Amino acid sequence: MSYLETTHNVYKEAALTPDVGLCCTTNPIWELPGLKIPKIMQEMNYGCGSTVHARDLTNNPKILYVGVGGGMELLQFAYFSRQKDGVIGIDVVDEMLEASRKNFIEAEAQNDWFKSDFVALKKGDAMHLPVDDNSIDVAAQNCLFNIFKADDLKQAIAEMYRVLKPHGKLVMSDPTCEQPMNETLRNDERLRALCLSGSLPIAEYVKALTDAGFGTIEIRARKPYRILDPKNYPTDELIYIESIEVAAIKDPMPADGPCIFTGKAAIYYGDQDYFDDKLGHVLLKNQPLAICDKTAGALAALNRNDIFISESTYHYDGGGCC
């Protein structure tokens, strides 16, 4: 049995018998005016963060969500795209698609604004999306890409890039891990399916996105997630896993490489009202400016004694140097 078959079976079971906290526990329940999320959707909430951000969802965007997980994030996306087939939900597990259809009936009963046909559910897998090229404004996945091994991850990211419109966004939440994992953990198919042993270091995760052509990467949040301890897992050391929320934007790749935002800021505190590096970055005196890592390196290379550059906070709210 391949690891993808194991994953299929895990989520088939989770669709037939909802398993609270099966793999993930930190996906927020949005509190928005008029939005009520059925309890069954919360019980089938198999995500490790959120991919729903209001700033990404203006002007009735066309949205793609891969790995439907009971429909909660699909419902949240539909809140911002109230049109027939405004949201496309794709899953390879028939039972999960059927569970979502049933859950949408309950969502209709609790939300006057919602109609099930706002969401088009389709069977398909992340490596072969049944979606046209350049047709999606916002694509999303939550706690899915970390399951894939290298070649499958490369293909899944390429598929998301293909279907996005120019300047479209791929919004993701996945576990990451900076510590090395032994081969026993890496090759444990069930632990991989449970979003644990496939976790990559952030740098590798980001490189997979930029290798696919995404010109801008935003790391929006980084937070504690899980522990793999020697008493319960095949490891000699305690392994700390985090989850991150990331947006990859289908911008043209800059000639000098991608713009990667990891939550750094620059503050100018010199004698003038502002500092202009003549490369498009103007720092107003005593006003922090969010900067990408590339700009942080260029400013640091100036060796000025009147510009402070923060460490990465791994929290980014938009705006800034690019």
PDB file of C-alpha atoms in Angstrom:
ATOM      1  CA  MET A   1       0.000   0.000   0.000  1.00  0.00           C
ATOM      2  CA  SER A   2       1.387   3.446  -0.939  1.00  0.00           C
ATOM      3  CA  TYR A   3       1.406   6.351   1.482  1.00  0.00           C
ATOM      4  CA  LEU A   4      -1.298   8.049  -0.603  1.00  0.00           C
ATOM      5  CA  GLU A   5      -3.545   4.995  -0.218  1.00  0.00           C
ATOM      6  CA  THR A   6      -2.981   5.104   3.542  1.00  0.00           C
ATOM      7  CA  THR A   7      -3.895   8.795   3.536  1.00  0.00           C
ATOM      8  CA  HIS A   8      -7.040   8.050   1.514  1.00  0.00           C
ATOM      9  CA  ASN A   9      -8.122   5.418   4.028  1.00  0.00           C
ATOM     10  CA  VAL A  10      -7.425   7.657   7.043  1.00  0.00           C
ATOM     11  CA  TYR A  11      -9.662  10.404   5.681  1.00  0.00           C
ATOM     12  CA  LYS A  12     -12.299   7.988   4.465  1.00  0.00           C
ATOM     13  CA  GLU A  13     -12.612   6.822   8.084  1.00  0.00           C
ATOM     14  CA  ALA A  14     -12.619  10.434   9.273  1.00  0.00           C
ATOM     15  CA  ALA A  15     -15.483  11.237   6.879  1.00  0.00           C
ATOM     16  CA  LEU A  16     -17.589   8.283   7.969  1.00  0.00           C
ATOM     17  CA  THR A  17     -16.878   8.800  11.686  1.00  0.00           C
ATOM     18  CA  PRO A  18     -15.810  12.352  12.511  1.00  0.00           C
ATOM     19  CA  ASP A  19     -12.689  12.302  14.662  1.00  0.00           C
ATOM     20  CA  VAL A  20     -12.221  15.541  16.583  1.00  0.00           C
ATOM     21  CA  GLY A  21      -8.537  16.416  16.640  1.00  0.00           C
ATOM     22  CA  LEU A  22      -7.634  13.587  14.238  1.00  0.00           C
ATOM     23  CA  CYS A  23      -4.505  15.366  13.085  1.00  0.00           C
ATOM     24  CA  CYS A  24      -4.916  19.056  13.793  1.00  0.00           C
ATOM     25  CA  THR A  25      -6.514  21.234  16.434  1.00  0.00           C
ATOM     26  CA  THR A  26      -5.777  24.891  15.786  1.00  0.00           C
ATOM     27  CA  ASN A  27      -8.008  25.927  12.880  1.00  0.00           C
ATOM     28  CA  PRO A  28      -9.958  29.013  14.100  1.00  0.00           C
ATOM     29  CA  ILE A  29     -13.730  29.239  13.958  1.00  0.00           C
ATOM     30  CA  TRP A  30     -14.345  32.597  12.316  1.00  0.00           C
ATOM     31  CA  GLU A  31     -16.809  34.915  14.070  1.00  0.00           C
ATOM     32  CA  LEU A  32     -18.324  36.922  11.206  1.00  0.00           C
ATOM     33  CA  PRO A  33     -21.705  38.707  11.074  1.00  0.00           C
ATOM     34  CA  GLY A  34     -24.385  36.252  10.012  1.00  0.00           C
ATOM     35  CA  LEU A  35     -22.023  33.281   9.740  1.00  0.00           C
ATOM     36  CA  LYS A  36     -22.929  30.186  11.736  1.00  0.00           C
ATOM     37  CA  ILE A  37     -20.789  27.075  11.392  1.00  0.00           C
ATOM     38  CA  PRO A  38     -22.606  23.791  12.057  1.00  0.00           C
ATOM     39  CA  LYS A  39     -21.201  21.656  14.853  1.00  0.00           C
ATOM     40  CA  ILE A  40     -20.562  18.755  12.485  1.00  0.00           C
ATOM     41  CA  MET A  41     -18.270  20.966  10.392  1.00  0.00           C
ATOM     42  CA  GLN A  42     -16.323  21.900  13.509  1.00  0.00           C
ATOM     43  CA  GLU A  43     -15.982  18.211  14.412  1.00  0.00           C
ATOM     44  CA  MET A  44     -14.570  17.531  10.934  1.00  0.00           C
ATOM     45  CA  ASN A  45     -12.187  20.470  11.175  1.00  0.00           C
ATOM     46  CA  TYR A  46      -8.999  18.778   9.946  1.00  0.00           C
ATOM     47  CA  GLY A  47      -6.744  21.816   9.526  1.00  0.00           C
ATOM     48  CA  CYS A  48      -3.754  23.337  11.336  1.00  0.00           C
ATOM     49  CA  GLY A  49      -4.495  27.054  10.932  1.00  0.00           C
ATOM     50  CA  SER A  50      -6.624  29.195   8.646  1.00  0.00           C
ATOM     51  CA  THR A  51      -6.488  29.944   4.930  1.00  0.00           C
ATOM     52  CA  VAL A  52      -9.438  32.367   5.095  1.00  0.00           C
ATOM     53  CA  HIS A  53      -8.255  35.997   5.164  1.00  0.00           C
ATOM     54  CA  ALA A  54     -10.660  38.818   4.360  1.00  0.00           C
ATOM     55  CA  ARG A  55      -7.984  40.892   2.612  1.00  0.00           C
ATOM     56  CA  ASP A  56      -7.559  38.136  -0.001  1.00  0.00           C
ATOM     57  CA  LEU A  57     -11.272  37.832  -0.708  1.00  0.00           C
ATOM     58  CA  THR A  58     -12.540  41.137  -2.117  1.00  0.00           C
ATOM     59  CA  ASN A  59     -14.634  41.560  -5.291  1.00  0.00           C
ATOM     60  CA  ASN A  60     -16.259  38.107  -5.352  1.00  0.00           C
ATOM     61  CA  PRO A  61     -13.144  36.094  -6.140  1.00  0.00           C
ATOM     62  CA  LYS A  62     -13.149  32.682  -7.758  1.00  0.00           C
ATOM     63  CA  ILE A  63     -11.811  30.364  -5.048  1.00  0.00           C
ATOM     64  CA  LEU A  64     -10.355  26.860  -5.141  1.00  0.00           C
ATOM     65  CA  TYR A  65      -9.958  24.750  -2.008  1.00  0.00           C
ATOM     66  CA  VAL A  66      -8.232  21.360  -2.196  1.00  0.00           C
ATOM     67  CA  GLY A  67      -9.007  18.791   0.498  1.00  0.00           C
ATOM     68  CA  VAL A  68     -12.543  19.677   1.639  1.00  0.00           C
ATOM     69  CA  GLY A  69     -12.367  18.313   5.206  1.00  0.00           C
ATOM     70  CA  GLY A  70     -16.060  18.497   6.050  1.00  0.00           C
ATOM     71  CA  GLY A  71     -16.650  21.866   4.386  1.00  0.00           C
ATOM     72  CA  MET A  72     -15.922  24.403   7.125  1.00  0.00           C
ATOM     73  CA  GLU A  73     -13.425  26.509   5.197  1.00  0.00           C
ATOM     74  CA  LEU A  74     -15.513  26.132   2.044  1.00  0.00           C
ATOM     75  CA  LEU A  75     -18.425  27.699   3.941  1.00  0.00           C
ATOM     76  CA  GLN A  76     -16.155  30.471   5.214  1.00  0.00           C
ATOM     77  CA  PHE A  77     -14.894  31.161   1.701  1.00  0.00           C
ATOM     78  CA  ALA A  78     -18.461  31.196   0.367  1.00  0.00           C
ATOM     79  CA  TYR A  79     -19.231  33.976   2.857  1.00  0.00           C
ATOM     80  CA  PHE A  80     -16.987  36.192   0.718  1.00  0.00           C
ATOM     81  CA  SER A  81     -17.995  34.812  -2.704  1.00  0.00           C
ATOM     82  CA  ARG A  82     -21.765  34.508  -2.730  1.00  0.00           C
ATOM     83  CA  GLN A  83     -22.253  33.309  -6.274  1.00  0.00           C
ATOM     84  CA  LYS A  84     -23.053  30.013  -7.939  1.00  0.00           C
ATOM     85  CA  ASP A  85     -19.871  27.916  -8.127  1.00  0.00           C
ATOM     86  CA  GLY A  86     -17.899  30.803  -6.642  1.00  0.00           C
ATOM     87  CA  VAL A  87     -15.969  28.264  -4.573  1.00  0.00           C
ATOM     88  CA  ILE A  88     -14.645  24.976  -5.950  1.00  0.00           C
ATOM     89  CA  GLY A  89     -13.919  22.204  -3.461  1.00  0.00           C
ATOM     90  CA  ILE A  90     -11.823  19.251  -4.610  1.00  0.00           C
ATOM     91  CA  ASP A  91     -11.165  15.997  -2.803  1.00  0.00           C
ATOM     92  CA  VAL A  92     -10.039  12.527  -3.815  1.00  0.00           C
ATOM     93  CA  VAL A  93     -12.118  10.826  -1.096  1.00  0.00           C
ATOM     94  CA  ASP A  94     -15.736  10.151  -2.153  1.00  0.00           C
ATOM     95  CA  GLU A  95     -16.902   9.835   1.443  1.00  0.00           C
ATOM     96  CA  MET A  96     -15.484  13.252   2.345  1.00  0.00           C
ATOM     97  CA  LEU A  97     -17.238  14.870  -0.617  1.00  0.00           C
ATOM     98  CA  GLU A  98     -20.515  13.249   0.399  1.00  0.00           C
ATOM     99  CA  ALA A  99     -20.079  14.339   4.013  1.00  0.00           C
ATOM    100  CA  SER A 100     -19.525  17.916   2.860  1.00  0.00           C
ATOM    101  CA  ARG A 101     -22.687  17.832   0.740  1.00  0.00           C
ATOM    102  CA  LYS A 102     -24.686  16.760   3.789  1.00  0.00           C
ATOM    103  CA  ASN A 103     -22.995  19.381   5.942  1.00  0.00           C
ATOM    104  CA  PHE A 104     -23.925  22.118   3.468  1.00  0.00           C
ATOM    105  CA  ILE A 105     -27.604  21.227   3.908  1.00  0.00           C
ATOM    106  CA  GLU A 106     -27.183  21.897   7.620  1.00  0.00           C
ATOM    107  CA  ALA A 107     -25.303  25.110   6.830  1.00  0.00           C
ATOM    108  CA  GLU A 108     -28.200  26.284   4.657  1.00  0.00           C
ATOM    109  CA  ALA A 109     -30.596  25.737   7.563  1.00  0.00           C
ATOM    110  CA  GLN A 110     -28.431  27.866   9.868  1.00  0.00           C
ATOM    111  CA  ASN A 111     -27.402  30.626   7.431  1.00  0.00           C
ATOM    112  CA  ASP A 112     -30.057  32.542   5.496  1.00  0.00           C
ATOM    113  CA  TRP A 113     -27.483  33.891   3.026  1.00  0.00           C
ATOM    114  CA  PHE A 114     -25.914  30.529   2.121  1.00  0.00           C
ATOM    115  CA  LYS A 115     -26.867  28.268  -0.766  1.00  0.00           C
ATOM    116  CA  SER A 116     -25.195  24.934  -1.411  1.00  0.00           C
ATOM    117  CA  ASP A 117     -24.642  25.819  -5.054  1.00  0.00           C
ATOM    118  CA  PHE A 118     -22.223  28.552  -3.971  1.00  0.00           C
ATOM    119  CA  VAL A 119     -19.781  25.612  -3.663  1.00  0.00           C
ATOM    120  CA  ALA A 120     -19.032  23.226  -6.523  1.00  0.00           C
ATOM    121  CA  LEU A 121     -17.704  19.938  -5.151  1.00  0.00           C
ATOM    122  CA  LYS A 122     -15.568  17.902  -7.546  1.00  0.00           C
ATOM    123  CA  LYS A 123     -13.636  14.682  -7.278  1.00  0.00           C
ATOM    124  CA  GLY A 124      -9.975  15.051  -8.093  1.00  0.00           C
ATOM    125  CA  ASP A 125      -6.519  14.959  -6.599  1.00  0.00           C
ATOM    126  CA  ALA A 126      -4.018  17.704  -5.935  1.00  0.00           C
ATOM    127  CA  MET A 127      -1.610  16.431  -8.584  1.00  0.00           C
ATOM    128  CA  HIS A 128      -4.254  16.583 -11.355  1.00  0.00           C
ATOM    129  CA  LEU A 129      -6.693  19.402 -10.630  1.00  0.00           C
ATOM    130  CA  PRO A 130      -9.884  19.370 -12.748  1.00  0.00           C
ATOM    131  CA  VAL A 131      -9.644  23.154 -13.163  1.00  0.00           C
ATOM    132  CA  ASP A 132      -8.800  25.366 -16.149  1.00  0.00           C
ATOM    133  CA  ASP A 133      -5.526  27.246 -16.482  1.00  0.00           C
ATOM    134  CA  ASN A 134      -5.428  30.827 -15.144  1.00  0.00           C
ATOM    135  CA  SER A 135      -8.999  30.676 -13.813  1.00  0.00           C
ATOM    136  CA  ILE A 136      -8.663  31.030 -10.019  1.00  0.00           C
ATOM    137  CA  ASP A 137      -8.142  34.167  -7.908  1.00  0.00           C
ATOM    138  CA  VAL A 138      -7.423  32.438  -4.596  1.00  0.00           C
ATOM    139  CA  ALA A 139      -6.389  28.803  -4.177  1.00  0.00           C
ATOM    140  CA  ALA A 140      -6.012  27.232  -0.753  1.00  0.00           C
ATOM    141  CA  GLN A 141      -5.054  24.057   1.075  1.00  0.00           C
ATOM    142  CA  ASN A 142      -4.895  23.349   4.785  1.00  0.00           C
ATOM    143  CA  CYS A 143      -2.700  20.625   6.234  1.00  0.00           C
ATOM    144  CA  LEU A 144      -2.408  18.775   2.910  1.00  0.00           C
ATOM    145  CA  PHE A 145       0.908  19.625   1.250  1.00  0.00           C
ATOM    146  CA  ASN A 146       2.906  18.467   4.279  1.00  0.00           C
ATOM    147  CA  ILE A 147       1.630  14.944   3.610  1.00  0.00           C
ATOM    148  CA  PHE A 148       3.243  14.715   0.165  1.00  0.00           C
ATOM    149  CA  LYS A 149       6.666  13.347  -0.597  1.00  0.00           C
ATOM    150  CA  ALA A 150       9.019  15.493  -2.677  1.00  0.00           C
ATOM    151  CA  ASP A 151       7.964  14.624  -6.235  1.00  0.00           C
ATOM    152  CA  ASP A 152       4.248  14.705  -5.410  1.00  0.00           C
ATOM    153  CA  LEU A 153       4.651  18.008  -3.561  1.00  0.00           C
ATOM    154  CA  LYS A 154       6.396  19.514  -6.585  1.00  0.00           C
ATOM    155  CA  GLN A 155       3.527  18.403  -8.832  1.00  0.00           C
ATOM    156  CA  ALA A 156       0.839  19.653  -6.423  1.00  0.00           C
ATOM    157  CA  ILE A 157       2.415  23.103  -6.212  1.00  0.00           C
ATOM    158  CA  ALA A 158       2.820  23.233  -9.999  1.00  0.00           C
ATOM    159  CA  GLU A 159      -0.877  22.462 -10.394  1.00  0.00           C
ATOM    160  CA  MET A 160      -1.854  25.300  -8.054  1.00  0.00           C
ATOM    161  CA  TYR A 161       0.412  27.650  -9.999  1.00  0.00           C
ATOM    162  CA  ARG A 162      -1.161  26.533 -13.273  1.00  0.00           C
ATOM    163  CA  VAL A 163      -4.757  27.239 -12.270  1.00  0.00           C
ATOM    164  CA  LEU A 164      -4.112  30.628 -10.635  1.00  0.00           C
ATOM    165  CA  LYS A 165      -4.623  33.851 -12.549  1.00  0.00           C
ATOM    166  CA  PRO A 166      -1.624  36.215 -12.798  1.00  0.00           C
ATOM    167  CA  HIS A 167      -1.161  37.804  -9.338  1.00  0.00           C
ATOM    168  CA  GLY A 168      -3.481  35.183  -7.842  1.00  0.00           C
ATOM    169  CA  LYS A 169      -2.723  33.827  -4.365  1.00  0.00           C
ATOM    170  CA  LEU A 170      -2.085  30.350  -3.046  1.00  0.00           C
ATOM    171  CA  VAL A 171      -2.934  30.444   0.665  1.00  0.00           C
ATOM    172  CA  MET A 172      -1.744  27.560   2.818  1.00  0.00           C
ATOM    173  CA  SER A 173      -1.440  26.273   6.354  1.00  0.00           C
ATOM    174  CA  ASP A 174       0.925  23.389   7.057  1.00  0.00           C
ATOM    175  CA  PRO A 175       3.012  21.886   9.855  1.00  0.00           C
ATOM    176  CA  THR A 176       6.759  22.517   9.628  1.00  0.00           C
ATOM    177  CA  CYS A 177       9.731  21.190  11.562  1.00  0.00           C
ATOM    178  CA  GLU A 178      13.275  22.554  11.813  1.00  0.00           C
ATOM    179  CA  GLN A 179      14.709  19.396  13.394  1.00  0.00           C
ATOM    180  CA  PRO A 180      15.803  16.370  11.364  1.00  0.00           C
ATOM    181  CA  MET A 181      13.526  13.334  11.551  1.00  0.00           C
ATOM    182  CA  ASN A 182      14.763   9.767  11.377  1.00  0.00           C
ATOM    183  CA  GLU A 183      13.801   7.517   8.481  1.00  0.00           C
ATOM    184  CA  THR A 184      11.419   5.473  10.619  1.00  0.00           C
ATOM    185  CA  LEU A 185       9.311   8.576  11.216  1.00  0.00           C
ATOM    186  CA  ARG A 186       9.613   9.790   7.632  1.00  0.00           C
ATOM    187  CA  ASN A 187       8.498   6.425   6.265  1.00  0.00           C
ATOM    188  CA  ASP A 188       5.605   5.893   8.693  1.00  0.00           C
ATOM    189  CA  GLU A 189       2.672   6.243   6.321  1.00  0.00           C
ATOM    190  CA  ARG A 190       0.059   6.833   8.995  1.00  0.00           C
ATOM    191  CA  LEU A 191       2.100   9.514  10.768  1.00  0.00           C
ATOM    192  CA  ARG A 192       2.569  11.199   7.400  1.00  0.00           C
ATOM    193  CA  ALA A 193      -1.189  11.011   6.780  1.00  0.00           C
ATOM    194  CA  LEU A 194      -1.749  12.542  10.218  1.00  0.00           C
ATOM    195  CA  CYS A 195       0.252  15.638   9.191  1.00  0.00           C
ATOM    196  CA  LEU A 196       3.256  14.878  11.394  1.00  0.00           C
ATOM    197  CA  SER A 197       6.212  13.091   9.839  1.00  0.00           C
ATOM    198  CA  GLY A 198       6.091  14.883   6.465  1.00  0.00           C
ATOM    199  CA  SER A 199       6.742  18.304   8.001  1.00  0.00           C
ATOM    200  CA  LEU A 200       9.530  20.232   6.247  1.00  0.00           C
ATOM    201  CA  PRO A 201      11.810  23.025   7.464  1.00  0.00           C
ATOM    202  CA  ILE A 202      10.429  26.433   6.497  1.00  0.00           C
ATOM    203  CA  ALA A 203      13.316  27.164   4.105  1.00  0.00           C
ATOM    204  CA  GLU A 204      12.637  23.953   2.145  1.00  0.00           C
ATOM    205  CA  TYR A 205       8.898  24.671   2.112  1.00  0.00           C
ATOM    206  CA  VAL A 206       9.481  28.178   0.740  1.00  0.00           C
ATOM    207  CA  LYS A 207      12.004  26.957  -1.831  1.00  0.00           C
ATOM    208  CA  ALA A 208       9.458  24.486  -3.206  1.00  0.00           C
ATOM    209  CA  LEU A 209       7.121  27.430  -3.808  1.00  0.00           C
ATOM    210  CA  THR A 210       9.685  29.719  -5.414  1.00  0.00           C
ATOM    211  CA  ASP A 211      11.014  26.858  -7.561  1.00  0.00           C
ATOM    212  CA  ALA A 212       7.497  26.614  -9.005  1.00  0.00           C
ATOM    213  CA  GLY A 213       7.668  30.275 -10.038  1.00  0.00           C
ATOM    214  CA  PHE A 214       5.891  32.152  -7.250  1.00  0.00           C
ATOM    215  CA  GLY A 215       7.604  35.559  -7.093  1.00  0.00           C
ATOM    216  CA  THR A 216       6.321  36.683  -3.690  1.00  0.00           C
ATOM    217  CA  ILE A 217       6.021  34.619  -0.508  1.00  0.00           C
ATOM    218  CA  GLU A 218       4.366  35.901   2.679  1.00  0.00           C
ATOM    219  CA  ILE A 219       4.791  34.019   5.950  1.00  0.00           C
ATOM    220  CA  ARG A 220       1.788  35.289   7.862  1.00  0.00           C
ATOM    221  CA  ALA A 221       1.915  33.261  11.060  1.00  0.00           C
ATOM    222  CA  ARG A 222       4.113  30.727  12.835  1.00  0.00           C
ATOM    223  CA  LYS A 223       2.954  28.973  15.980  1.00  0.00           C
ATOM    224  CA  PRO A 224       3.444  25.861  18.130  1.00  0.00           C
ATOM    225  CA  TYR A 225       1.716  22.727  16.877  1.00  0.00           C
ATOM    226  CA  ARG A 226       2.775  19.289  18.151  1.00  0.00           C
ATOM    227  CA  ILE A 227       5.468  17.322  19.960  1.00  0.00           C
ATOM    228  CA  LEU A 228       6.779  13.900  18.957  1.00  0.00           C
ATOM    229  CA  ASP A 229       8.230  12.415  22.134  1.00  0.00           C
ATOM    230  CA  PRO A 230      10.282   9.239  22.651  1.00  0.00           C
ATOM    231  CA  LYS A 231       7.604   7.615  24.835  1.00  0.00           C
ATOM    232  CA  ASN A 232       4.954   7.680  22.117  1.00  0.00           C
ATOM    233  CA  TYR A 233       6.839   7.851  18.825  1.00  0.00           C
ATOM    234  CA  PRO A 234       9.867   6.098  17.293  1.00  0.00           C
ATOM    235  CA  THR A 235      12.369   8.854  18.094  1.00  0.00           C
ATOM    236  CA  ASP A 236      15.265   9.158  20.530  1.00  0.00           C
ATOM    237  CA  GLU A 237      14.773  12.898  20.963  1.00  0.00           C
ATOM    238  CA  LEU A 238      11.849  15.219  21.467  1.00  0.00           C
ATOM    239  CA  ILE A 239      10.791  16.774  18.163  1.00  0.00           C
ATOM    240  CA  TYR A 240       8.986  20.121  18.082  1.00  0.00           C
ATOM    241  CA  ILE A 241       6.568  20.781  15.197  1.00  0.00           C
ATOM    242  CA  GLU A 242       5.128  24.185  14.341  1.00  0.00           C
ATOM    243  CA  SER A 243       2.424  25.281  11.927  1.00  0.00           C
ATOM    244  CA  ILE A 244       2.774  28.178   9.500  1.00  0.00           C
ATOM    245  CA  GLU A 245       0.315  30.161   7.412  1.00  0.00           C
ATOM    246  CA  VAL A 246       1.762  31.198   4.058  1.00  0.00           C
ATOM    247  CA  ALA A 247       0.589  33.013   0.944  1.00  0.00           C
ATOM    248  CA  ALA A 248       2.427  32.436  -2.337  1.00  0.00           C
ATOM    249  CA  ILE A 249       1.590  35.026  -4.983  1.00  0.00           C
ATOM    250  CA  LYS A 250       1.798  34.373  -8.719  1.00  0.00           C
ATOM    251  CA  ASP A 251       3.800  37.534  -9.333  1.00  0.00           C
ATOM    252  CA  PRO A 252       6.525  37.642 -11.979  1.00  0.00           C
ATOM    253  CA  MET A 253       9.824  36.423 -10.573  1.00  0.00           C
ATOM    254  CA  PRO A 254      12.082  39.451  -9.947  1.00  0.00           C
ATOM    255  CA  ALA A 255      15.435  39.404 -11.746  1.00  0.00           C
ATOM    256  CA  ASP A 256      17.240  39.346  -8.396  1.00  0.00           C
ATOM    257  CA  GLY A 257      15.118  36.546  -6.939  1.00  0.00           C
ATOM    258  CA  PRO A 258      11.825  36.172  -5.064  1.00  0.00           C
ATOM    259  CA  CYS A 259      10.538  38.548  -2.407  1.00  0.00           C
ATOM    260  CA  ILE A 260      10.121  36.508   0.768  1.00  0.00           C
ATOM    261  CA  PHE A 261       8.472  38.172   3.751  1.00  0.00           C
ATOM    262  CA  THR A 262       9.308  36.572   7.092  1.00  0.00           C
ATOM    263  CA  GLY A 263       8.159  39.452   9.273  1.00  0.00           C
ATOM    264  CA  LYS A 264      11.246  41.677   9.203  1.00  0.00           C
ATOM    265  CA  ALA A 265      10.984  45.466   9.520  1.00  0.00           C
ATOM    266  CA  ALA A 266      13.363  48.384   9.030  1.00  0.00           C
ATOM    267  CA  ILE A 267      13.322  51.564  11.123  1.00  0.00           C
ATOM    268  CA  TYR A 268      15.254  54.681  10.095  1.00  0.00           C
ATOM    269  CA  TYR A 269      16.268  56.899  13.012  1.00  0.00           C
ATOM    270  CA  GLY A 270      18.740  59.305  11.385  1.00  0.00           C
ATOM    271  CA  ASP A 271      18.883  63.088  11.105  1.00  0.00           C
ATOM    272  CA  GLN A 272      16.711  63.461   7.991  1.00  0.00           C
ATOM    273  CA  ASP A 273      12.941  63.114   7.607  1.00  0.00           C
ATOM    274  CA  TYR A 274      13.382  59.941   5.588  1.00  0.00           C
ATOM    275  CA  PHE A 275      15.899  57.639   3.967  1.00  0.00           C
ATOM    276  CA  ASP A 276      15.574  56.711   0.282  1.00  0.00           C
ATOM    277  CA  ASP A 277      17.765  53.862  -0.972  1.00  0.00           C
ATOM    278  CA  LYS A 278      16.983  54.863  -4.602  1.00  0.00           C
ATOM    279  CA  LEU A 279      15.706  51.333  -5.224  1.00  0.00           C
ATOM    280  CA  GLY A 280      12.073  51.982  -4.376  1.00  0.00           C
ATOM    281  CA  HIS A 281      12.315  51.823  -0.590  1.00  0.00           C
ATOM    282  CA  VAL A 282      11.606  54.993   1.391  1.00  0.00           C
ATOM    283  CA  LEU A 283      11.923  54.753   5.173  1.00  0.00           C
ATOM    284  CA  LEU A 284      10.156  57.543   7.044  1.00  0.00           C
ATOM    285  CA  LYS A 285      11.910  58.539  10.239  1.00  0.00           C
ATOM    286  CA  ASN A 286      10.898  56.403  13.223  1.00  0.00           C
ATOM    287  CA  GLN A 287       8.248  54.571  11.173  1.00  0.00           C
ATOM    288  CA  PRO A 288       8.745  50.795  10.860  1.00  0.00           C
ATOM    289  CA  LEU A 289       8.496  49.482   7.316  1.00  0.00           C
ATOM    290  CA  ALA A 290       7.830  45.810   6.595  1.00  0.00           C
ATOM    291  CA  ILE A 291      10.559  44.532   4.299  1.00  0.00           C
ATOM    292  CA  CYS A 292      11.275  41.301   2.489  1.00  0.00           C
ATOM    293  CA  ASP A 293      14.385  39.351   3.405  1.00  0.00           C
ATOM    294  CA  LYS A 294      16.105  40.446   0.191  1.00  0.00           C
ATOM    295  CA  THR A 295      15.623  44.141   1.028  1.00  0.00           C
ATOM    296  CA  ALA A 296      16.737  43.492   4.609  1.00  0.00           C
ATOM    297  CA  GLY A 297      19.995  42.083   3.287  1.00  0.00           C
ATOM    298  CA  ALA A 298      20.547  45.017   0.951  1.00  0.00           C
ATOM    299  CA  LEU A 299      19.914  47.574   3.704  1.00  0.00           C
ATOM    300  CA  ALA A 300      22.179  45.720   6.123  1.00  0.00           C
ATOM    301  CA  ALA A 301      24.936  45.742   3.510  1.00  0.00           C
ATOM    302  CA  LEU A 302      24.931  49.568   3.595  1.00  0.00           C
ATOM    303  CA  ASN A 303      26.446  49.346   7.117  1.00  0.00           C
ATOM    304  CA  ARG A 304      24.581  52.452   8.275  1.00  0.00           C
ATOM    305  CA  ASN A 305      24.345  53.316  11.957  1.00  0.00           C
ATOM    306  CA  ASP A 306      20.873  54.881  11.613  1.00  0.00           C
ATOM    307  CA  ILE A 307      18.807  51.946  10.271  1.00  0.00           C
ATOM    308  CA  PHE A 308      17.598  49.161  12.538  1.00  0.00           C
ATOM    309  CA  ILE A 309      16.541  45.866  10.962  1.00  0.00           C
ATOM    310  CA  SER A 310      14.511  43.471  13.080  1.00  0.00           C
ATOM    311  CA  GLU A 311      14.854  39.718  13.157  1.00  0.00           C
ATOM    312  CA  SER A 312      12.198  37.626  11.418  1.00  0.00           C
ATOM    313  CA  THR A 313       8.993  37.575  13.444  1.00  0.00           C
ATOM    314  CA  TYR A 314       7.271  35.119  11.068  1.00  0.00           C
ATOM    315  CA  HIS A 315       4.209  37.329  11.153  1.00  0.00           C
ATOM    316  CA  TYR A 316       3.309  39.490   8.164  1.00  0.00           C
ATOM    317  CA  ASP A 317       0.191  41.575   7.617  1.00  0.00           C
ATOM    318  CA  GLY A 318       0.857  43.035   4.179  1.00  0.00           C
ATOM    319  CA  GLY A 319       2.180  46.294   2.829  1.00  0.00           C
ATOM    320  CA  GLY A 320       5.831  47.143   3.055  1.00  0.00           C
ATOM    321  CA  CYS A 321       8.637  47.318   0.555  1.00  0.00           C
ATOM    322  CA  CYS A 322       7.303  45.374  -2.424  1.00  0.00           C
TER     323      CYS A 322
END
